CSV table of C-alpha atoms in Angstrom, one decimal:
chain,number,residue,atom,x,y,z
T,1,MET,CA,170.4,103.0,60.2
T,2,ALA,CA,170.4,105.9,57.7
T,3,ARG,CA,171.7,105.2,54.2
T,4,PRO,CA,174.9,106.9,53.4
T,5,ILE,CA,174.6,110.0,51.1
T,6,ASN,CA,175.7,109.4,47.6
T,7,HIS,CA,177.5,112.7,47.0
T,8,ALA,CA,178.1,112.2,43.3
T,9,ALA,CA,174.5,111.4,42.6
T,10,ARG,CA,173.3,114.3,44.7
T,11,ALA,CA,175.7,116.7,42.8
T,12,ALA,CA,174.4,115.3,39.5
T,13,GLN,CA,170.8,115.8,40.5
T,14,ARG,CA,171.5,119.4,41.6
T,15,GLN,CA,173.1,120.1,38.2
T,16,THR,CA,170.1,118.6,36.5
T,17,ILE,CA,167.8,120.9,38.5
T,18,LEU,CA,170.0,123.9,37.6
T,19,ASN,CA,170.0,123.0,33.9
T,20,VAL,CA,166.3,122.5,33.7
T,21,SER,CA,165.3,125.5,35.8
T,22,GLY,CA,167.8,127.6,33.9
T,23,GLU,CA,166.1,126.8,30.6
T,24,LEU,CA,162.7,127.7,32.1
T,25,PHE,CA,164.1,131.0,33.5
T,26,ALA,CA,165.7,131.8,30.2
T,27,LYS,CA,162.3,131.3,28.4
T,28,GLN,CA,159.9,132.7,30.9
T,29,GLY,CA,161.9,134.9,33.4
T,30,PHE,CA,162.4,134.4,37.1
T,31,HIS,CA,159.2,135.9,38.2
T,32,GLN,CA,157.0,134.1,35.6
T,33,THR,CA,158.4,130.7,36.5
T,34,GLY,CA,156.9,129.1,39.6
T,35,MET,CA,158.4,126.4,41.8
T,36,ALA,CA,155.5,124.1,40.8
T,37,ALA,CA,156.5,124.3,37.2
T,38,ILE,CA,160.2,123.6,38.0
T,39,CYS,CA,159.2,120.6,40.1
T,40,LYS,CA,157.1,119.3,37.3
T,41,ALA,CA,159.9,119.8,34.7
T,42,VAL,CA,162.4,117.8,36.8
T,43,SER,CA,159.8,115.2,37.8
T,44,MET,CA,160.2,115.8,41.5
T,45,SER,CA,157.7,116.4,44.4
T,46,PRO,CA,158.2,119.7,46.2
T,47,GLY,CA,159.4,117.8,49.3
T,48,ALA,CA,162.1,116.1,47.3
T,49,PHE,CA,163.0,119.3,45.4
T,50,TYR,CA,163.5,121.3,48.6
T,51,ARG,CA,166.1,118.8,49.8
T,52,TYR,CA,168.3,120.2,47.0
T,53,PHE,CA,167.3,123.9,46.9
T,54,GLY,CA,165.3,125.5,49.7
T,55,SER,CA,164.0,128.4,47.6
T,56,LYS,CA,164.0,130.1,44.2
T,57,ALA,CA,166.7,132.4,45.6
T,58,GLU,CA,169.0,129.4,46.2
T,59,LEU,CA,168.4,128.3,42.6
T,60,ILE,CA,169.4,131.8,41.4
T,61,GLU,CA,172.5,131.7,43.6
T,62,GLY,CA,173.4,128.3,42.0
T,63,ILE,CA,173.0,129.8,38.6
T,64,VAL,CA,175.2,132.8,39.4
T,65,THR,CA,177.8,130.4,40.9
T,66,ALA,CA,177.9,128.4,37.6
T,67,GLU,CA,178.3,131.7,35.7
T,68,ARG,CA,181.2,132.6,37.9
T,69,ALA,CA,183.0,129.4,37.1
T,70,GLU,CA,182.4,130.0,33.3
T,71,ALA,CA,183.6,133.6,33.6
T,72,LEU,CA,186.8,132.6,35.4
T,73,ALA,CA,187.5,129.9,32.9
T,74,LEU,CA,187.8,132.6,30.2
T,75,LEU,CA,191.0,133.8,32.0
T,76,ASP,CA,192.7,130.4,31.2
T,77,SER,CA,193.4,131.6,27.7
T,78,LEU,CA,195.3,134.6,29.1
T,79,GLN,CA,197.3,132.5,31.5
T,80,GLU,CA,198.2,129.9,28.9
T,81,ALA,CA,199.1,132.3,26.1
T,82,SER,CA,202.8,133.1,25.5
T,83,ASP,CA,201.7,136.6,24.4
T,84,VAL,CA,199.2,138.5,26.6
T,85,ARG,CA,197.7,140.3,23.6
T,86,ALA,CA,197.0,137.1,21.8
T,87,GLY,CA,195.5,135.7,25.0
T,88,LEU,CA,193.2,138.6,25.4
T,89,VAL,CA,192.0,138.3,21.8
T,90,GLU,CA,191.2,134.6,22.4
T,91,MET,CA,189.4,135.5,25.6
T,92,LEU,CA,187.1,137.9,23.7
T,93,MET,CA,186.6,135.4,20.9
T,94,MET,CA,185.5,132.9,23.5
T,95,CYS,CA,183.0,135.4,24.9
T,96,ALA,CA,181.6,135.8,21.3
T,97,ALA,CA,181.4,132.0,20.9
T,98,GLU,CA,179.6,131.4,24.2
T,99,ALA,CA,177.1,134.1,23.4
T,100,GLN,CA,175.9,132.0,20.4
T,101,ASP,CA,174.3,129.6,23.0
T,102,LYS,CA,171.0,131.3,23.0
T,103,VAL,CA,169.6,129.7,26.1
T,104,ALA,CA,172.7,130.4,28.2
T,105,MET,CA,172.9,134.0,27.0
T,106,ALA,CA,169.2,134.6,27.6
T,107,LEU,CA,169.7,133.2,31.1
T,108,SER,CA,172.6,135.5,31.7
T,109,LEU,CA,170.5,138.5,30.6
T,110,GLU,CA,167.8,137.4,32.9
T,111,VAL,CA,170.2,137.3,35.8
T,112,ALA,CA,171.4,140.8,34.9
T,113,ALA,CA,167.8,142.1,34.8
T,114,GLU,CA,167.1,140.4,38.2
T,115,ALA,CA,170.2,142.1,39.6
T,116,ALA,CA,168.7,145.4,38.7
T,117,ARG,CA,165.6,144.6,40.7
T,118,ASN,CA,166.9,142.5,43.5
T,119,PRO,CA,169.7,143.8,45.8
T,120,ILE,CA,170.6,140.2,46.9
T,121,VAL,CA,171.1,139.1,43.4
T,122,ARG,CA,172.9,142.4,42.6
T,123,GLN,CA,175.4,141.6,45.4
T,124,MET,CA,176.0,138.1,44.0
T,125,VAL,CA,176.7,139.4,40.5
T,126,ALA,CA,178.9,142.2,41.9
T,127,ARG,CA,181.1,139.7,43.8
T,128,VAL,CA,181.6,137.7,40.5
T,129,TYR,CA,182.4,140.9,38.6
T,130,ILE,CA,184.9,142.1,41.2
T,131,GLU,CA,186.6,138.7,41.4
T,132,PHE,CA,186.9,138.5,37.6
T,133,MET,CA,188.2,142.1,37.4
T,134,ASP,CA,190.8,141.4,40.2
T,135,ARG,CA,192.1,138.3,38.4
T,136,LEU,CA,192.2,139.9,35.0
T,137,VAL,CA,194.2,142.9,36.5
T,138,ALA,CA,196.5,140.4,38.2
T,139,GLY,CA,197.1,138.6,34.9
T,140,LEU,CA,197.9,142.0,33.2
T,141,VAL,CA,200.2,142.9,36.1
T,142,ASP,CA,202.1,139.6,35.6
T,143,ALA,CA,202.5,140.4,31.9
T,144,GLN,CA,203.7,143.9,32.8
T,145,ARG,CA,206.3,142.6,35.2
T,146,GLY,CA,207.4,140.2,32.5
T,147,GLY,CA,208.0,143.0,30.1
T,148,GLN,CA,205.1,142.4,27.7
T,149,LEU,CA,203.3,145.6,28.7
T,150,GLY,CA,204.5,149.1,29.2
T,151,ALA,CA,205.0,150.3,32.7
T,152,ALA,CA,202.8,153.4,32.2
T,153,LEU,CA,199.6,151.5,31.3
T,154,ASP,CA,196.7,152.0,33.7
T,155,LEU,CA,195.8,148.3,34.0
T,156,PRO,CA,192.5,148.6,36.0
T,157,SER,CA,191.2,151.0,33.2
T,158,VAL,CA,192.4,148.6,30.5
T,159,ALA,CA,190.7,145.7,32.3
T,160,ALA,CA,187.4,147.7,32.6
T,161,VAL,CA,187.5,148.5,28.8
T,162,LEU,CA,188.1,144.8,28.0
T,163,VAL,CA,185.2,143.6,30.3
T,164,ALA,CA,182.9,146.2,28.8
T,165,THR,CA,183.9,145.1,25.3
T,166,ALA,CA,183.3,141.4,26.2
T,167,GLU,CA,179.8,142.3,27.6
T,168,GLY,CA,178.9,144.3,24.5
T,169,LEU,CA,180.2,141.7,22.2
T,170,SER,CA,178.1,139.0,23.9
T,171,VAL,CA,174.9,141.0,23.4
T,172,SER,CA,175.8,141.7,19.8
T,173,MET,CA,176.4,138.0,19.1
T,174,PHE,CA,173.2,137.1,20.8
T,175,VAL,CA,171.0,139.4,18.7
T,176,GLY,CA,172.9,138.9,15.4
T,177,GLN,CA,175.7,137.2,13.5
T,178,VAL,CA,179.2,138.5,13.2
T,179,ASP,CA,181.8,137.2,10.7
T,180,GLU,CA,184.4,135.4,12.9
T,181,ASP,CA,187.5,136.3,10.8
T,182,ALA,CA,186.5,140.0,10.6
T,183,LEU,CA,185.7,140.1,14.3
T,184,ARG,CA,189.2,138.6,15.2
T,185,LEU,CA,190.9,141.3,13.1
T,186,ARG,CA,188.9,144.1,14.9
T,187,LEU,CA,189.7,142.6,18.3
T,188,HIS,CA,193.4,142.5,17.3
T,189,GLY,CA,193.2,146.2,16.5
T,190,LEU,CA,191.4,146.9,19.8
T,191,VAL,CA,193.8,145.1,22.0
T,192,VAL,CA,196.9,146.5,20.3
T,193,GLY,CA,195.4,150.0,20.5
T,194,LEU,CA,194.7,149.5,24.3
T,195,LEU,CA,198.0,147.9,25.2
T,196,GLY,CA,200.4,149.3,22.5
T,197,GLY,CA,203.0,147.2,20.9
T,198,ARG,CA,203.2,145.6,17.5
T,199,THR,CA,200.3,144.2,15.5
T,200,LEU,CA,199.6,140.6,16.4
């Protein structure tokens, strides 16, 4: 009789594999990191490893899925804020804070580089981007309907500028240091400039 699957233990082992392989990919790149090196790093035989991930492509998909969850969590600050402008500033500040995790940011840049080379990864990343944009626009629409934003605002364009700002900010924080208080003031000015209304 086969032993029952311990789903919690299996999920924990999958996460360990993702964490360890993510660190290797961040340091060495996807193409420079072989499956043998990953198996060695997680102390698993290839046969045991392939019960969790059938290929490097599945590993990359798991990493992109984790990035999706982290990206969508950024929108919580927008949903929880009583003022949409303050919520957007907090969202951008969270992007800046997360970019200070050098390994995670290096992995994110590696995913972006792989998306430029690999159409399958590009489709994965594109789905995450579209979902994030759709939810961000939906949050702005709710704020507009609630009277916080002007009716004439082009919300998809506003969202595109905010996402581009978040991406650029992440790279800036990765390669250098930015004074947090000064950054917050600049982001206040940016958000108010985009959305109109009073200074925060």
